[in-house]
Coordinates of C-alpha atoms in Angstrom, one line a residue:
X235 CA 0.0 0.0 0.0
X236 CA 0.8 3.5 -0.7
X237 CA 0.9 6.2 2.2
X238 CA 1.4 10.1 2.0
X239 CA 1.9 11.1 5.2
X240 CA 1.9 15.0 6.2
X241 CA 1.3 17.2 9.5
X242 CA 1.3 20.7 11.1
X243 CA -0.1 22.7 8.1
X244 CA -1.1 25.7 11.2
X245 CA -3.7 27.1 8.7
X246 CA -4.6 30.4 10.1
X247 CA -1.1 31.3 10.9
X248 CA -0.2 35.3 11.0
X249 CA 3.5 36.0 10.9
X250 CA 4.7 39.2 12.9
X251 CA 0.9 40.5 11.6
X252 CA 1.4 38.9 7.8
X253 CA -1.6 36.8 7.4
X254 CA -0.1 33.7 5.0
X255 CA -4.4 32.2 3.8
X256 CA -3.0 32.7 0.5
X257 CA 0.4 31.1 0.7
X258 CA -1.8 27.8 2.7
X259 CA -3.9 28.0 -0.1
X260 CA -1.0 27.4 -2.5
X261 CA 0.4 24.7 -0.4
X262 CA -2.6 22.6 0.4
X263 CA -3.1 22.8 -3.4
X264 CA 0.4 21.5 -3.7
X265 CA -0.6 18.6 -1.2
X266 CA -3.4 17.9 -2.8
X267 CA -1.6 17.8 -6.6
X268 CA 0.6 15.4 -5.2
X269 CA -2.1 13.0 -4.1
X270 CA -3.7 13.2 -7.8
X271 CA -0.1 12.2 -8.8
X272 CA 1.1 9.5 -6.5
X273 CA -2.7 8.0 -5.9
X274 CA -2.2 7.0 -2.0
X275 CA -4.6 4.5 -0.9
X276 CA -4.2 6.1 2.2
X277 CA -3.9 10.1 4.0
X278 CA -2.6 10.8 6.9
X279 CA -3.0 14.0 9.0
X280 CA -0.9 14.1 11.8
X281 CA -2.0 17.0 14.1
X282 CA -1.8 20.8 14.2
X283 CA -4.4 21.2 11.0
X284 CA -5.1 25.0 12.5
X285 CA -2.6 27.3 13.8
X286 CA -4.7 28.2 16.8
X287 CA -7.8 26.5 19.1
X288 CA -10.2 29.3 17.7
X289 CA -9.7 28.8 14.1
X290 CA -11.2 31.5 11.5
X291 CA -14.1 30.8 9.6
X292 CA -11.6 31.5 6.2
X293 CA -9.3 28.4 8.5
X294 CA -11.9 26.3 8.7
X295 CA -13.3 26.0 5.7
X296 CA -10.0 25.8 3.9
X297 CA -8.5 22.8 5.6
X298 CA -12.6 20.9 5.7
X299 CA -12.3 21.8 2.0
X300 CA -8.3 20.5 1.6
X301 CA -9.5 16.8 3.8
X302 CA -12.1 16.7 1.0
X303 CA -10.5 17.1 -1.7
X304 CA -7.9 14.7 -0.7
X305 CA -10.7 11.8 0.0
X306 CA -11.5 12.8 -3.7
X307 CA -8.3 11.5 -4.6
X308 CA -9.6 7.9 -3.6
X309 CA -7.3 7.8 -0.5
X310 CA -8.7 7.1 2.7
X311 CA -7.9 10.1 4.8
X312 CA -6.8 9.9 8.7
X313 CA -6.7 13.1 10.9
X314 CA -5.9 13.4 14.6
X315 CA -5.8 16.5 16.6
X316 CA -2.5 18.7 17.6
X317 CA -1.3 20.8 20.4
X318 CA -2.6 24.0 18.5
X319 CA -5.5 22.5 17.8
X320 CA -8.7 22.1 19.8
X321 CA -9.6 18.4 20.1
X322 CA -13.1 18.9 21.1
X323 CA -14.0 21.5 18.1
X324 CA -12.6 18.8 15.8
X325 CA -14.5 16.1 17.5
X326 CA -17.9 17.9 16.8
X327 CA -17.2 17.9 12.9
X328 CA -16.6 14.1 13.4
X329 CA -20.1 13.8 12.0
X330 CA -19.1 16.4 8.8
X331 CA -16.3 14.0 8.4
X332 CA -17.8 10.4 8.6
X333 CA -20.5 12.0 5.8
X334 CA -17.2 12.9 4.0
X335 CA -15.8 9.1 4.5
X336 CA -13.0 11.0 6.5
X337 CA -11.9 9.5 10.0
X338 CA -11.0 12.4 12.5
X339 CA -9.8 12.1 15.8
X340 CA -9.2 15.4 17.9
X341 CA -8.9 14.5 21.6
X342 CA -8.6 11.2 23.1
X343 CA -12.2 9.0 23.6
X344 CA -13.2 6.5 26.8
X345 CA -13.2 3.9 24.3
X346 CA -9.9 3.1 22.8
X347 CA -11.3 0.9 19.9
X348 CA -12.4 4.6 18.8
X349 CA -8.1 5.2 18.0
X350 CA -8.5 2.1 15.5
X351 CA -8.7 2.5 12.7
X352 CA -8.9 0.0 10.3
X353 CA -9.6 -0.4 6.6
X354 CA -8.5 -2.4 3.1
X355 CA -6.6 -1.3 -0.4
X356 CA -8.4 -1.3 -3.5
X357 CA -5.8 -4.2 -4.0
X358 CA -6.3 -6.4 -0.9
X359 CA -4.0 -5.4 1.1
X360 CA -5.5 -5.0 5.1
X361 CA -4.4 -2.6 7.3
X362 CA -4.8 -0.9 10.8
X363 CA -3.7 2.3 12.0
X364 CA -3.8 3.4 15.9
X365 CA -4.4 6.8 15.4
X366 CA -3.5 8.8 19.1
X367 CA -3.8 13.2 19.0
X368 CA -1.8 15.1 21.4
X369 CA -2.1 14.6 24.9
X370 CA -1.3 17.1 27.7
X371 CA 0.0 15.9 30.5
X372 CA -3.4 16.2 32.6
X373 CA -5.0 14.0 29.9
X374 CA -2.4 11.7 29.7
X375 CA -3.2 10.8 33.4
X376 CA -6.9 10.7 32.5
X377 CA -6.2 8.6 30.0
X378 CA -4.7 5.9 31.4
X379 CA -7.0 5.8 34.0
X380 CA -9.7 5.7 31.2
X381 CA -8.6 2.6 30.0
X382 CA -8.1 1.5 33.1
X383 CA -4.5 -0.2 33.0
X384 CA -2.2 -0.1 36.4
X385 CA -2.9 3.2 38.7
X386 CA -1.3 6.8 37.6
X387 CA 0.9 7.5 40.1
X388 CA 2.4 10.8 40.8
X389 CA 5.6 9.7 40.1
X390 CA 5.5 8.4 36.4
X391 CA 6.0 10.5 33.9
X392 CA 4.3 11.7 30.9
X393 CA 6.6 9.4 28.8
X394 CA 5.3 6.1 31.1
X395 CA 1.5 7.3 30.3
X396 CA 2.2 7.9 26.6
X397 CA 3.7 4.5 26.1
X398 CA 1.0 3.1 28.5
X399 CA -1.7 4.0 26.0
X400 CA 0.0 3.2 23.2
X401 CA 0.4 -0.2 24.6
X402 CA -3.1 0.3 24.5
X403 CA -3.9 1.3 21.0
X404 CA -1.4 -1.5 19.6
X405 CA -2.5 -4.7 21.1
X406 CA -3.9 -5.7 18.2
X407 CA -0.8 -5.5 15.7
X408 CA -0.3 -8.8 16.0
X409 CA -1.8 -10.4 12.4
X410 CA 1.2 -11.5 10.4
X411 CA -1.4 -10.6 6.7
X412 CA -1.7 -6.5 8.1
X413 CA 0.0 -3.4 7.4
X414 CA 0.4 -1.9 11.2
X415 CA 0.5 1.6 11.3
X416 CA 0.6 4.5 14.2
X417 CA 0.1 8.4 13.7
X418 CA 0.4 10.4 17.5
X419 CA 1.5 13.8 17.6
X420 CA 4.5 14.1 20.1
X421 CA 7.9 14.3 20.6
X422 CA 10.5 11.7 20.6
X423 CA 13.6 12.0 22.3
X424 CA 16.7 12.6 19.9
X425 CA 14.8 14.9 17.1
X426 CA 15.0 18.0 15.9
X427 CA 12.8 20.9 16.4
X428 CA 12.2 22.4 13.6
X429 CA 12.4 26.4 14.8
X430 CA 8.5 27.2 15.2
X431 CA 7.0 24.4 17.6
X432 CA 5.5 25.3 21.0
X433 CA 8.4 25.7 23.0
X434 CA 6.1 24.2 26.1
X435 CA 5.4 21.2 24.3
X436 CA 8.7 20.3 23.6
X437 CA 10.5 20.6 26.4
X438 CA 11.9 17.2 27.9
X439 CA 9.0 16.5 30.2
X440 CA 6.6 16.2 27.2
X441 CA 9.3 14.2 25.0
X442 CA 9.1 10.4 25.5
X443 CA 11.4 7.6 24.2
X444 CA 11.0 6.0 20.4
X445 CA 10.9 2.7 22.6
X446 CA 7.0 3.6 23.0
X447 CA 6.4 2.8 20.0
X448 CA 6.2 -1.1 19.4
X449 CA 8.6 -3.6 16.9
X450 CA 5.4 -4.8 15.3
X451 CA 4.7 -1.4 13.5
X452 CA 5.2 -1.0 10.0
X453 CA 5.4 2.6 10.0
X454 CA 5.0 5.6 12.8
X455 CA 3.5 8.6 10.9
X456 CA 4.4 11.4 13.3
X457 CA 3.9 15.2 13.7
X458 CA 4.8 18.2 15.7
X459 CA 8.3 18.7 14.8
X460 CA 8.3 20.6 11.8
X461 CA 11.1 19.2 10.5
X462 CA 10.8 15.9 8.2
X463 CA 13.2 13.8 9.6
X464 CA 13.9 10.1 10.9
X465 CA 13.7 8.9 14.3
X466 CA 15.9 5.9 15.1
X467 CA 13.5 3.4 16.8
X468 CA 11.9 -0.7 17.3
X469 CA 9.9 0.4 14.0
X470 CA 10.1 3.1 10.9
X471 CA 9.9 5.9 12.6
X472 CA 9.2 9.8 11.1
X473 CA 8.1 12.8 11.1
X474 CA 6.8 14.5 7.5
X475 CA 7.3 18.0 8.8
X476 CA 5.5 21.4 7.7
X477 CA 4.7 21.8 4.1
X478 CA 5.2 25.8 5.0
X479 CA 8.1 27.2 6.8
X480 CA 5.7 28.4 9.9
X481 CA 8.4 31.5 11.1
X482 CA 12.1 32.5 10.1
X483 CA 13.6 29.6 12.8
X484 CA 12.3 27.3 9.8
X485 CA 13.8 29.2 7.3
X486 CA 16.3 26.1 6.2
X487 CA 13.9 23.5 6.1
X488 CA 13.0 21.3 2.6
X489 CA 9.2 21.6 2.9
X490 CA 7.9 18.2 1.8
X491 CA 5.1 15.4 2.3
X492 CA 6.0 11.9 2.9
X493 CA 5.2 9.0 0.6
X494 CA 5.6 5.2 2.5
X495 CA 5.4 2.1 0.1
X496 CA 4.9 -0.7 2.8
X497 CA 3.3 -4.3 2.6
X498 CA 2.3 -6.3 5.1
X499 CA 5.5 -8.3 4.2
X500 CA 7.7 -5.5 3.2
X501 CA 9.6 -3.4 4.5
X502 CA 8.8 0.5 4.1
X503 CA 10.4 2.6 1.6
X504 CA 10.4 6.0 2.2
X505 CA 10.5 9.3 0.2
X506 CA 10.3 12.9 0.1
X507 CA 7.9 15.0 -2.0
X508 CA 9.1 18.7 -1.8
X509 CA 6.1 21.0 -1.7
X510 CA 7.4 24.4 -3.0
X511 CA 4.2 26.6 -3.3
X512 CA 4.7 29.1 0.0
X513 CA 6.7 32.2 -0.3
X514 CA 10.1 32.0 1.1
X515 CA 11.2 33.4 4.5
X516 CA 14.5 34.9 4.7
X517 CA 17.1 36.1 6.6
X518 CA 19.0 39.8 5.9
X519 CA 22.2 41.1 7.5
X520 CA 24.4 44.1 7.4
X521 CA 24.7 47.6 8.0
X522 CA 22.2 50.4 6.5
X523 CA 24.8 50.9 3.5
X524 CA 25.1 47.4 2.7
X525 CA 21.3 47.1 2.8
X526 CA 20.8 49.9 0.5
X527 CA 23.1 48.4 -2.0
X528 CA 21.4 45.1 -1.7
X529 CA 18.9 43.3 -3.8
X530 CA 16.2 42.7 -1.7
X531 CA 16.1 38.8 -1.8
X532 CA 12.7 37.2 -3.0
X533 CA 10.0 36.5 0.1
X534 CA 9.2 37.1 3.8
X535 CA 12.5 38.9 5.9
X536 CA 13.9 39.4 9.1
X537 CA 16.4 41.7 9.1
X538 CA 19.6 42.1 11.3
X539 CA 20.6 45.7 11.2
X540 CA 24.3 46.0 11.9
X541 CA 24.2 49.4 13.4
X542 CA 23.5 51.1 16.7
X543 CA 19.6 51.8 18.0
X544 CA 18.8 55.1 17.0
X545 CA 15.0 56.7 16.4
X546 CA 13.9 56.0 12.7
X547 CA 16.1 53.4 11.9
X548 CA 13.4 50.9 11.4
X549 CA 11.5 53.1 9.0
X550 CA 14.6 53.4 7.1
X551 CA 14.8 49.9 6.8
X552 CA 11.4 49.3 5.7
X553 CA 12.0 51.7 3.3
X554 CA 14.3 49.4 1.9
X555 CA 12.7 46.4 2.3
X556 CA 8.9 46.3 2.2
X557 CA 8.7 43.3 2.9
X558 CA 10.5 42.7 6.2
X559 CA 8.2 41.6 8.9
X560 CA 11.0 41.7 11.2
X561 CA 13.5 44.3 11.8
X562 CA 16.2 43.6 14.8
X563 CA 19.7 45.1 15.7
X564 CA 21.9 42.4 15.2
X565 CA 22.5 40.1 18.1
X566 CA 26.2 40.6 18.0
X567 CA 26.1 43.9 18.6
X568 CA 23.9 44.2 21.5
X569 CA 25.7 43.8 25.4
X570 CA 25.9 40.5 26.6
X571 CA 24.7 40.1 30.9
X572 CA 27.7 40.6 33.2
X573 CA 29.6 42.8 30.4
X574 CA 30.5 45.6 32.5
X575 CA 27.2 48.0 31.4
X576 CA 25.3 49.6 34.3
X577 CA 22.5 48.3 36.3
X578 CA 19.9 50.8 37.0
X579 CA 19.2 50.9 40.8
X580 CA 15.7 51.7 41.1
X581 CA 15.4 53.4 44.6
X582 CA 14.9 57.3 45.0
X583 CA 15.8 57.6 41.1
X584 CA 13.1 59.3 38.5
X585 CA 12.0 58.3 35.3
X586 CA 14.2 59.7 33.1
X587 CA 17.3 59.2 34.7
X588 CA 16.4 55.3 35.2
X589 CA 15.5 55.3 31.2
X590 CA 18.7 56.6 30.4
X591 CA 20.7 54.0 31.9
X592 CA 18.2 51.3 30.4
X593 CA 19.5 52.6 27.0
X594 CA 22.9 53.1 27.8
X595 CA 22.9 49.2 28.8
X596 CA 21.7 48.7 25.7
X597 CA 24.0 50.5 23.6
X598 CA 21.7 53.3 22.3
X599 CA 22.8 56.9 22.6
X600 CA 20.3 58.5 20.9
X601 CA 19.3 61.8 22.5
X602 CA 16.0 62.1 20.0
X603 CA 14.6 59.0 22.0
X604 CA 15.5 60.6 25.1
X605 CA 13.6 63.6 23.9
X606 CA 11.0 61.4 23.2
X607 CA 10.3 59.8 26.1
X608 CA 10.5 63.4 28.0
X609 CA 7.3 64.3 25.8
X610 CA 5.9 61.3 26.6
X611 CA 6.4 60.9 30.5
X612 CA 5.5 64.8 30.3
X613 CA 2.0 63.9 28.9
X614 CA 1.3 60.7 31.3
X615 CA 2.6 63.2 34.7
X616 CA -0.5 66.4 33.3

């Protein structure tokens, strides 16, 4: 059977205030072009459809219309919910979905033969896939409990619970005639972050083992980490990553789908399918001279300006570039802690005299934002 596998799309992202609708547009076209071309006999979603838990309406109704169209492809399609996404609110389109022939799964059920999925290729081949969204760690308590396996104890970690319920969910991947497959939305120890995660949701107590996973899986679809990349594990182990760079810490990434040949008797073979449709996010440095004789590079920009804070500078930059959505000093320029630059004692000392040592630990001697903030605290003291 043929898989493409793809996750964290975070429609309804806005970049430093840029919405990107149309660049997701683009993209999920792209997805879906590739499904015409490769004919999957099976989709998989793996979490973070929406960039938010209050999608737009303009969200909604691009990735309900993107699912569709894929299921239009012939492919079975599998969804499950992400951290950014609001299990319950994609659990009450379930209905939407089954009309659809689409199998979505936003938050975790009391019946765990609900996170089985199973299903057939239009050439025999059987397979079932243990389908498991994000799970805090609050619900990964509740879960266990739920399926009432040994007692949550305050001691075990999130990594114990996860692998608890996937123990769970995999029971069953025992025939020797089926493709066994997982999709969870998590991360495993050892991969990379991508740039633009959920720094809280990555951190080690919310990373668990690959050992979770069991031997008898032909193939882990994973998502979260939004860079496609393989996880050394009992099993084939990956994540797709974004098909859209979701802010500049991406910036490097190959933006790509997945595509998993796998039989029930042989091994996975595994490719990547660039998706090239969203506009490019770059990276700019050097001083205002160099910037003016620049080019300014195709795409999305940060820019590192490699000159000391003064009032205006940003304009002039945006002058420059209109399309810079991010506009820093350069790191290297600013004080690093413990370098020798004053700290401002804040007892018996006034406004102005404790915002003029904030800026001269930061390396800005500009008296026009002095005067600036005198016509300001002037206004506020009336």
């Amino acid at each position: 059977m043929k898989i493409l596998h793809t996750s964290d799309w975070h429609v309804g992202k806005v970049l430093k205030g840029q919405s990107r609708a149309e660049e997701h547009k683009q993209v999920l076209a792209g997805v879906i072009e590739i499904a015409h071309a490769e004919r999957p006999d099976l989709v998989i979603v793996a979490g973070d459809l929406y960039d938010t838990a209050a999608p737009s309406p303009e969200a909604t109704r691009l990735v309900t219309r993107a699912l569709t169209a894929l299921r239009r492809t012939g492919a079975d399609v599998v969804a499950i919910g992400g951290n950014h996404d609001n299990g319950n609110a994609l659990d009450a389109l379930r209905p939407w979905a089954e009309a659809a022939g689409i199998t979505l799964r936003g938050g975790v059920r009391e019946n765990p033969a609900e996170h089985v999925v199973d299903g057939v290729t239009a050439t025999g081949e059987r397979w079932q896939l243990a389908a498991l969204p994000f799970l805090s760690q609050r619900y990964a308590v509740r879960a266990v409990e739920m399926y009432e396996l040994t007692a949550a104890e305050a001691t075990q970690t999130y990594a114990d619970h996860l692998g608890r319920v996937l123990a769970k969910l995999t029971e069953g991947f025992t025939e020797p005639d089926r493709v066994h497959l997982v999709t969870a939305h998590l991360t495993v120890v050892g991969a990379s972050t991508g740039g633009g995660e959920r720094d809280a949701h990555t951190v080690l107590g919310y990373a668990v083992p690959a050992s979770v996973f069991p031997g008898t899986a032909h193939y882990v679809a994973l998502g979260h980490l939004h860079r496609s990349q393989r996880v050394i594990g009992p099993c084939p182990i990956r994540y797709s990553g974004s098909p859209i760079a979701v802010d500049f810490g991406e910036q490097e990434n190959v933006c790509s789908v997945t595509l998993v040949e796998v039989g029930a008797t042989s091994a996975a073979r595994i490719r990547e399918v660039p998706v090239a449709a969203a506009v490019p996010l770059r990276t700019v440095r050097g001083t205002l001279a160099q910037l003016a004789a620049a080019d300014p590079p195709e795409g999305w920009l940060r820019v590192f300006v490699r000159e000391q804070p003064r009032a205006g500078l940003r304009e002039e930059v945006q002058e420059l570039f209109p399309r810079a959505l991010e506009i820093r000093i350069d790191p290297e320029l600013l004080p690093t802690p413990g370098s020798g630059t004053r700290v401002a004692q804040r007892a018996g000392r006034s406004p102005r005299e404790l915002f003029a040592d904030y800026l001269g630990s930061r390396g800005h001697e500009d008296d026009g934002v002095r005067d600036l903030f005198d016509e300001l605290l002037e206004e506020v003291e009336r």
